[in-house]
Structures are given as C-alpha cells and as structure tokens.
PDB file of C-alpha atoms in Angstrom:
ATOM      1  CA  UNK A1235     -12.187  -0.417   2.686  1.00  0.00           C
ATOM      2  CA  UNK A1236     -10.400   0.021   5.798  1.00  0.00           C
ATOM      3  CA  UNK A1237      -6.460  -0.170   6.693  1.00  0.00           C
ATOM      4  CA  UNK A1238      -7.446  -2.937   9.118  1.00  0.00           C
ATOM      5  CA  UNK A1239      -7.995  -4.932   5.912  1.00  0.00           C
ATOM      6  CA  UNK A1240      -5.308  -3.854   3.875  1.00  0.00           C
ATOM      7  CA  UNK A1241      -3.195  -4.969   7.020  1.00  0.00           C
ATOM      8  CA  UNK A1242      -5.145  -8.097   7.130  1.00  0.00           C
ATOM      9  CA  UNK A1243      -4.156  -8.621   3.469  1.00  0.00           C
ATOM     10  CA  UNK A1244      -0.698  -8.312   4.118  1.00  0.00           C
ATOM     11  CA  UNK A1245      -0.220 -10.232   6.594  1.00  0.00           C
ATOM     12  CA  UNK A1246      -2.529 -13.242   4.719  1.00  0.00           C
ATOM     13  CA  UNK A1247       0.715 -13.472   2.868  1.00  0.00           C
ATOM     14  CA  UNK A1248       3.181 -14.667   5.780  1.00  0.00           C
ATOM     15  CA  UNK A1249       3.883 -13.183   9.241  1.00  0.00           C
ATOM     16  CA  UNK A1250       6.157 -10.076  10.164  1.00  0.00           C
ATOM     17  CA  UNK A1251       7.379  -7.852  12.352  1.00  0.00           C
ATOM     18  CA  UNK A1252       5.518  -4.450  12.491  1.00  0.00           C
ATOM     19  CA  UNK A1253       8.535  -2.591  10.533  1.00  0.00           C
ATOM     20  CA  UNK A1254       8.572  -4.945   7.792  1.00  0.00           C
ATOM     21  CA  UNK A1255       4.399  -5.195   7.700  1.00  0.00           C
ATOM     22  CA  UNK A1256       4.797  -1.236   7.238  1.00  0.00           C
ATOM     23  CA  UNK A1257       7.122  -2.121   4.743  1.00  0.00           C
ATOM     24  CA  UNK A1258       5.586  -4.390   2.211  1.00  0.00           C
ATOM     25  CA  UNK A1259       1.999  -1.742   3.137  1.00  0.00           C
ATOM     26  CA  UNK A1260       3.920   0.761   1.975  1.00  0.00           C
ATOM     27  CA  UNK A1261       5.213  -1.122  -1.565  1.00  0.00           C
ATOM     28  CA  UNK A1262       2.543  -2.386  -2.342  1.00  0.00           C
ATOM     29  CA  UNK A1263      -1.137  -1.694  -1.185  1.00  0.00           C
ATOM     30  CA  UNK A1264      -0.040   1.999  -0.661  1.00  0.00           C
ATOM     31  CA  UNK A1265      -0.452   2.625  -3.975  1.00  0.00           C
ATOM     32  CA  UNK A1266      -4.386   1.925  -3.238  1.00  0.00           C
ATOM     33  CA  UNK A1267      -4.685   2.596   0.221  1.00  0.00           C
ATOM     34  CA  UNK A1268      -2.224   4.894   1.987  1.00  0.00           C
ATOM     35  CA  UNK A1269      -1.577   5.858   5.445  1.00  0.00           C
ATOM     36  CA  UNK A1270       1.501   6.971   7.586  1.00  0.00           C
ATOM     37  CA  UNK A1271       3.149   4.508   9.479  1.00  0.00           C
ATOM     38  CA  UNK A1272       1.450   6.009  12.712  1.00  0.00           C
ATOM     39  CA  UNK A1273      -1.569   4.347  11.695  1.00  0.00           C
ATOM     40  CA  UNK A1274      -0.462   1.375  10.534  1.00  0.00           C
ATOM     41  CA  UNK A1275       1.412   0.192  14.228  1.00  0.00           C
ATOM     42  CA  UNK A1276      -2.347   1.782  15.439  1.00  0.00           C
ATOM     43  CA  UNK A1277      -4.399  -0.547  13.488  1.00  0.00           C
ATOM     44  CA  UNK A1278      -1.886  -3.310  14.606  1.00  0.00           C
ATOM     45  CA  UNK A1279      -2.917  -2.524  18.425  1.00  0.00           C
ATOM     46  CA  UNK A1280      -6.321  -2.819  17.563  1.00  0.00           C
ATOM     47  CA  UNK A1281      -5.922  -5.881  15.393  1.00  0.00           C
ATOM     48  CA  UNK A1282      -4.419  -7.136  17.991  1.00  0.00           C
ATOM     49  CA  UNK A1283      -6.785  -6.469  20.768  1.00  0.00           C
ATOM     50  CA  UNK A1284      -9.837  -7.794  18.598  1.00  0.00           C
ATOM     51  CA  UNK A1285      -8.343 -11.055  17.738  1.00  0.00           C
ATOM     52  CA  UNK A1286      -7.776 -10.675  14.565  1.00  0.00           C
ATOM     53  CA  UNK A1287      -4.263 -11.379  14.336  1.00  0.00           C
ATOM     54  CA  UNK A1288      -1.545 -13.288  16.992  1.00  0.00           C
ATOM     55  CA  UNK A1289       1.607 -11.524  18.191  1.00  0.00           C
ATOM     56  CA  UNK A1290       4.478 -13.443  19.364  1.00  0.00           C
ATOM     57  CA  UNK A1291       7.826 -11.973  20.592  1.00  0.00           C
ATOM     58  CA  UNK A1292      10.519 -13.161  18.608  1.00  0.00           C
ATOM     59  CA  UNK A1293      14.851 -12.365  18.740  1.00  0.00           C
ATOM     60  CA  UNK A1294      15.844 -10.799  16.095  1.00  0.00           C
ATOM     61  CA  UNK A1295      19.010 -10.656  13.979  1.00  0.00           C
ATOM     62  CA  UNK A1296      20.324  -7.969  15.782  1.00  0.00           C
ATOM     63  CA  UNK A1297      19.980  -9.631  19.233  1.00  0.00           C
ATOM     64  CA  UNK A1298      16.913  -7.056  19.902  1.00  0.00           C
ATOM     65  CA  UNK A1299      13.610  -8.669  20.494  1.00  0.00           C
ATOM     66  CA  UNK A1300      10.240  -7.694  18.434  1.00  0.00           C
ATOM     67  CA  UNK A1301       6.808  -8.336  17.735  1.00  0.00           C
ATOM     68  CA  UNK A1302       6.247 -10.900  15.268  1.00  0.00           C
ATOM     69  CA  UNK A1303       2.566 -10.641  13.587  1.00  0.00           C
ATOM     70  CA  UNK A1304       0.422 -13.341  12.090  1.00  0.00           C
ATOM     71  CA  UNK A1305      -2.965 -13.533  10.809  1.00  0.00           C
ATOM     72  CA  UNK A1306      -5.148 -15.250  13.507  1.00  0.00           C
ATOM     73  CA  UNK A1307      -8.441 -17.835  12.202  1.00  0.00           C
ATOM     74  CA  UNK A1308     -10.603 -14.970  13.152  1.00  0.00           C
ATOM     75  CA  UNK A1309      -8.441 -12.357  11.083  1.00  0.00           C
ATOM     76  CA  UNK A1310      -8.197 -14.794   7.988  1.00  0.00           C
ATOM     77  CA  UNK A1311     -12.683 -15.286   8.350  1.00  0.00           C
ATOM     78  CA  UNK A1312     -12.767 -11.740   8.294  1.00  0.00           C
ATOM     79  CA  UNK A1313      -9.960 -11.051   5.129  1.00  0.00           C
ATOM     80  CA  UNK A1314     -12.005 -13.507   4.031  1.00  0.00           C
ATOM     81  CA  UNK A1315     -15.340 -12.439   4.543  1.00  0.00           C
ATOM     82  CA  UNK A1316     -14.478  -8.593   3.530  1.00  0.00           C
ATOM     83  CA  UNK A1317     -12.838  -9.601   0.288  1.00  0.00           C
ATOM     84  CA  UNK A1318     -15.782 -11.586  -1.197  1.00  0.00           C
ATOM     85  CA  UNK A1319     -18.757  -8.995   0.381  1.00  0.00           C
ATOM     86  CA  UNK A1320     -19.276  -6.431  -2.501  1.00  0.00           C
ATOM     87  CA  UNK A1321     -18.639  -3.220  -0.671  1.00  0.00           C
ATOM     88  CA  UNK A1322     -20.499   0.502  -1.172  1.00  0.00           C
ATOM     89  CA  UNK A1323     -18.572   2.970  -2.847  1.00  0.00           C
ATOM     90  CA  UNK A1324     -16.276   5.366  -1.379  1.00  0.00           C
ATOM     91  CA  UNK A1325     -17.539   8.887  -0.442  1.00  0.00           C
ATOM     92  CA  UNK A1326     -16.151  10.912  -3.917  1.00  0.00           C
ATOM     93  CA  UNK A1327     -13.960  13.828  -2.790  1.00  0.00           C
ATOM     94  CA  UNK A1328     -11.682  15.442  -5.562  1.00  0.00           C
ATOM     95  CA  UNK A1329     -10.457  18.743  -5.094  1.00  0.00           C
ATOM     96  CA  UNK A1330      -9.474  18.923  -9.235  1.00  0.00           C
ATOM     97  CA  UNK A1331     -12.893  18.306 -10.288  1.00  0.00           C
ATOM     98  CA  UNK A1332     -14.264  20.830  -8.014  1.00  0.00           C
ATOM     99  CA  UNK A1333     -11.126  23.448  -9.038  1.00  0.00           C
ATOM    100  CA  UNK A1334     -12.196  22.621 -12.811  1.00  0.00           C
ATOM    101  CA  UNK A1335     -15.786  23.576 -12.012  1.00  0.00           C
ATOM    102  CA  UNK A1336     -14.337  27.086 -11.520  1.00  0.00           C
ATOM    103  CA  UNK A1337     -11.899  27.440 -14.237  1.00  0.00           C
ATOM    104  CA  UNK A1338     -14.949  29.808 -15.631  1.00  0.00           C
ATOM    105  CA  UNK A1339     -13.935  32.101 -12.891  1.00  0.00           C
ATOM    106  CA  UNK A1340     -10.117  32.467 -13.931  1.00  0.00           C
ATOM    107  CA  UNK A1341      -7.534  33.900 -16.427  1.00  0.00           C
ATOM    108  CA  UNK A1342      -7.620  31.409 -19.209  1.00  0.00           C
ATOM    109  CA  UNK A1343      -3.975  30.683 -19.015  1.00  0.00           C
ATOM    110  CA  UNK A1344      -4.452  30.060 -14.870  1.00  0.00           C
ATOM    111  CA  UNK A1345      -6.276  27.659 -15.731  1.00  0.00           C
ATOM    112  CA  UNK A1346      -3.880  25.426 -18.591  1.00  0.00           C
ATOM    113  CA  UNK A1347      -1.194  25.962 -15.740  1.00  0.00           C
ATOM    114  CA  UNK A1348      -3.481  24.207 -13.328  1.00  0.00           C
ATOM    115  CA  UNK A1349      -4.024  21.539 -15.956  1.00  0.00           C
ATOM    116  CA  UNK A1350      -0.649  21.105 -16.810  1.00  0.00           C
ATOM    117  CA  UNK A1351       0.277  20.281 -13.469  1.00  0.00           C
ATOM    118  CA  UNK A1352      -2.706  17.740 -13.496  1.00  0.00           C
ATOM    119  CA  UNK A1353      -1.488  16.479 -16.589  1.00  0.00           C
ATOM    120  CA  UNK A1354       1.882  15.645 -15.321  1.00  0.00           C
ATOM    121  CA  UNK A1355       1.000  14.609 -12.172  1.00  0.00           C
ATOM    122  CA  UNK A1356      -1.466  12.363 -13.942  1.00  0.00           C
ATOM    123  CA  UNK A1357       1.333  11.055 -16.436  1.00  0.00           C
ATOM    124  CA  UNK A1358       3.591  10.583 -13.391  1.00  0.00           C
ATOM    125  CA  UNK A1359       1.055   8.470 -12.244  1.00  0.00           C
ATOM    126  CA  UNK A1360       0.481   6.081 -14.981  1.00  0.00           C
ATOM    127  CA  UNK A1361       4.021   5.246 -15.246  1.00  0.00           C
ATOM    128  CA  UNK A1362       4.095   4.201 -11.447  1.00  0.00           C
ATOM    129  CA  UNK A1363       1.091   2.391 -12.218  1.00  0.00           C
ATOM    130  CA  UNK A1364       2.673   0.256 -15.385  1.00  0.00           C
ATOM    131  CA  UNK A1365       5.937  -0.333 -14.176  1.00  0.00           C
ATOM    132  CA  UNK A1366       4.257  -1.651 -10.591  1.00  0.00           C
ATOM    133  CA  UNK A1367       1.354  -3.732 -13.093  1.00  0.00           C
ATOM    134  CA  UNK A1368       4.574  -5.185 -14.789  1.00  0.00           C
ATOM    135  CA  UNK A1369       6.552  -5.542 -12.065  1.00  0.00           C
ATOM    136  CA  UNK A1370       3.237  -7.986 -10.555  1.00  0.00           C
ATOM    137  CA  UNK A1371       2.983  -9.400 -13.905  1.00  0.00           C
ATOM    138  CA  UNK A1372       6.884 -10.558 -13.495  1.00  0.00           C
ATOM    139  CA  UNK A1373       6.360 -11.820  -9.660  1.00  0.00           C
ATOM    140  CA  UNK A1374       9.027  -9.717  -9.138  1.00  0.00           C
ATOM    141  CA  UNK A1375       7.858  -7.411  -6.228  1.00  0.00           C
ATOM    142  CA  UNK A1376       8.826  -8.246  -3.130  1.00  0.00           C
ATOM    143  CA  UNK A1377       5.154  -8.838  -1.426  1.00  0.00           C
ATOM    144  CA  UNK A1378       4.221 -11.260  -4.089  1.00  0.00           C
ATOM    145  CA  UNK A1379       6.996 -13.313  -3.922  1.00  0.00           C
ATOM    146  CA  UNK A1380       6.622 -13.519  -0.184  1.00  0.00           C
ATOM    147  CA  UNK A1381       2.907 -14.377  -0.954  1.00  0.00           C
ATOM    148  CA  UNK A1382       3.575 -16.782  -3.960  1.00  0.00           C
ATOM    149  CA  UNK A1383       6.462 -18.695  -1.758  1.00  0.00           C
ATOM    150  CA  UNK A1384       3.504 -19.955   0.578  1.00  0.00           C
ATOM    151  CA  UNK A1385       0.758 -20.483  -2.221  1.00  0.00           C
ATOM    152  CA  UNK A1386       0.726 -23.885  -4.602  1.00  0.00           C
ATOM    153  CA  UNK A1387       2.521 -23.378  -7.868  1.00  0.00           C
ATOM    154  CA  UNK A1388      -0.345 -23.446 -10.089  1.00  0.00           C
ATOM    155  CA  UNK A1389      -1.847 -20.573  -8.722  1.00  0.00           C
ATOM    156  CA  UNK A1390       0.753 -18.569  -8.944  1.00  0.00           C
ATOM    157  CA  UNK A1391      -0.129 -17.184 -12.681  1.00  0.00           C
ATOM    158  CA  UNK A1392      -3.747 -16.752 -11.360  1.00  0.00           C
ATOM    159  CA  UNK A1393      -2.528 -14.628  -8.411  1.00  0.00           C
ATOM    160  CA  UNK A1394       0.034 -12.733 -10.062  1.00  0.00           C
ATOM    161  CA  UNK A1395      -2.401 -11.882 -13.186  1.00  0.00           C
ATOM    162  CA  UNK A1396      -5.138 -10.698 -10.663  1.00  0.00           C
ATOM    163  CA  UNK A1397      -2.908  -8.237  -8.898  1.00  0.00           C
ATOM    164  CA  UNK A1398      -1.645  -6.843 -12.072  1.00  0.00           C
ATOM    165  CA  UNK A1399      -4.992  -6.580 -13.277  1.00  0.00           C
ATOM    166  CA  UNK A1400      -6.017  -4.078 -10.588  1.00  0.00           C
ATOM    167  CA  UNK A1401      -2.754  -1.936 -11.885  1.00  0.00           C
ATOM    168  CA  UNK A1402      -3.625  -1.963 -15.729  1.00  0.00           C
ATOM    169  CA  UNK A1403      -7.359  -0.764 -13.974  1.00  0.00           C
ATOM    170  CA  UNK A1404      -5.503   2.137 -12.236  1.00  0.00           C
ATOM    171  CA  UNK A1405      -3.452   3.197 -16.032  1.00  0.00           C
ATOM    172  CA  UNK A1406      -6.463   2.892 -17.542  1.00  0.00           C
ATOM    173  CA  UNK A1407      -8.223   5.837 -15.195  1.00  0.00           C
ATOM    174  CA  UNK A1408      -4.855   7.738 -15.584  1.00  0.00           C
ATOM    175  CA  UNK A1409      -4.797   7.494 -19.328  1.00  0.00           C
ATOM    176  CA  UNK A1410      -8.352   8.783 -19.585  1.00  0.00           C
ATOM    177  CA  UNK A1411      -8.118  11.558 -16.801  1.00  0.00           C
ATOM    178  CA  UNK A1412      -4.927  12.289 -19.085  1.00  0.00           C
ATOM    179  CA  UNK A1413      -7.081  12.111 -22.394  1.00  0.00           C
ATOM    180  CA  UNK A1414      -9.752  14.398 -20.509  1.00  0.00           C
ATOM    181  CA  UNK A1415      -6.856  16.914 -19.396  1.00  0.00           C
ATOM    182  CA  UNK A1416      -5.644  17.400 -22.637  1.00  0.00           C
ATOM    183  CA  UNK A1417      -9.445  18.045 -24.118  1.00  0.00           C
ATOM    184  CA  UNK A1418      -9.642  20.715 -21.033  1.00  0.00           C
ATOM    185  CA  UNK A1419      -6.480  22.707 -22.320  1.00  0.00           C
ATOM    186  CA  UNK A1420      -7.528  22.816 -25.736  1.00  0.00           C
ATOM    187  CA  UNK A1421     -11.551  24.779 -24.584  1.00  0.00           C
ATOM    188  CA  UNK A1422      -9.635  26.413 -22.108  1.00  0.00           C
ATOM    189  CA  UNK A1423      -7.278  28.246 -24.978  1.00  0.00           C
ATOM    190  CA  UNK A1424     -10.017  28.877 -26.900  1.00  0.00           C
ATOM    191  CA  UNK A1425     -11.233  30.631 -23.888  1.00  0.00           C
ATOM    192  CA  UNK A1426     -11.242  34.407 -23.534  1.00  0.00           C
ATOM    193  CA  UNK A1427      -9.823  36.021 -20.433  1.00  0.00           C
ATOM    194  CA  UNK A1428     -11.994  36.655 -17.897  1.00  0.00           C
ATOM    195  CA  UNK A1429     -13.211  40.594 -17.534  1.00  0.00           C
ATOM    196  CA  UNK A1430     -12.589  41.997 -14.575  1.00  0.00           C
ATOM    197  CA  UNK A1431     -15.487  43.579 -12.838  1.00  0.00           C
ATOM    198  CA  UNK A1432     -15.838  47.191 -13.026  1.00  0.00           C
ATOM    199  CA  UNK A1433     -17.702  49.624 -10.226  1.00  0.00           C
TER     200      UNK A1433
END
C-alpha cells in the first residue's frame, strides 16, 4: 500500500481542500496507514502532477482562497484497480519481536517491565480499535458519513459493515498479541536471573 492510495481513498468519498483531506487521513485511515501531514500535501503534488486527481481553486468561508481536490477518472481507475489487485505483503519489521528474541539476555524482571509496557500499549490499542470498529458500525465517524451521503442507501449497511470489519480484524491481532504477552510474563517469572559473567 502506498499513501497515494490511501489519499486516493479519501478523496473517492467527496472532494476537499488539502487541510480537511489531512483531516479525515488522519481520523480515519491513520489508524492503518500513517504519515505526517508533510507527506500527505507531498503526495497531493504528485497526485496532482500524474493526473490522478483535479484541483480547482475555490473561496473559502473565510474570504481566503484554497485548493479544492477531487478524484480525477484516472485516479478513480487506479483506486479502483489497486483495491481489487491482491497485493504482496508488507516487508515485516517489529522491533518487540526482535527485543523478545533477547529477553534470554536480560534480568528476568527487565524483561516483564518491557512486557508490561507492551501489554498496555497493546490494551491501549484494542480499545482505539473497538470504539473506532463501533463508531463505523454506527456511521457515526465523520469520513463515513461524508462517504455514505454520496453512496445509494442500500449500500450503506454493506459499506459501513466492511469498514468495521477491518477494525474487529485489528482487536482481534491486539487481543492475541495481548493473550501472547501475558503467556511471555508468566515463562519470564519463572525465569532465573541472568548470571553475570565472571573473568
């Protein structure tokens, strides 16, 4: 995935101004994707330059004029053409998993701090995860109901359980890495301490 297409996405829902596209990124497909705002008015440029989306200059309410963004035929082939194209994983980078690998090396109770940061980072986590899977399930986030406003009203159950879905998908990793956590502390106090080396 790229943050051209999460843009893309975005924008498939209605057009906008660059502050409120960085906005709705940032409430919604942040939680999946996220970059600084830097990158996002970047990506814009380039979206921009290869067609993939229309700017027009439009007065704002405030008297101060601003680029208004829109997905262009080219941009919504490509959304289109991106979404439905099964795509290769992700290069796997997780500096826990590779910390874990080395709990061997450390005081045993190093190591359940460590993990009991994870663990409530991880916690943290899932509740962001449900109340945002709830809040899709309610149309009540602001993105969706932008989205659902320009979509027929029998597809609005289908779009709004989809999104969720992908939520519930992100608990369901949380409450495992949780479960997994918790299984860590529990060999890591029946650890001994690690011995220092002598000579």
């Amino acid at each position: 995935m790229s943050l051209r297409h999460a843009l893309l996405g975005v924008l498939s829902a209605r057009p906008m101004n660059g502050y409120s596209l960085a906005r709705f990124f940032l409430a919604s497909q942040n939680w999946v994707w996220s970059a600084p705002r830097s990158q996002i008015y970047s990506a814009l440029k380039s979206l921009e330059d290869d067609g993939l989306i229309d700017a027009s200059r439009e007065e704002g309410r405030n008297g101060l004029v601003t680029k208004v963004y829109s997905l262009s035929p080219a941009g919504q082939a490509e959304l289109d053409h991106w979404v439905s194209t099964p795509q290769p994983p992700s290069p796997h980078r997780d500096a826990f998993a590779v910390q874990a690998l080395h709990f061997d090396a450390i005081d045993p109770e190093d190591a359940a701090t460590v993990l009991r940061a994870y663990l409530d980072d991880q916690r943290r986590q899932l509740a962001e995860w449900e109340s945002h899977r709830d809040a899709l399930a309610s149309r009540s986030t602001p993105l969706l109901k932008e989205r659902l406003a320009s979509r027929p009203a029998g597809e609005h159950e289908r779009i709004a359980t989809l999104k969720a879905h992908v939520f519930e998908g992100q608990a369901m990793q949380a409450l495992a890495r949780i479960a997994w956590a918790e299984q860590a502390l529990e060999l890591v106090a029946a650890g001994v301490s690690v011995a220092t080396p002598t000579g």
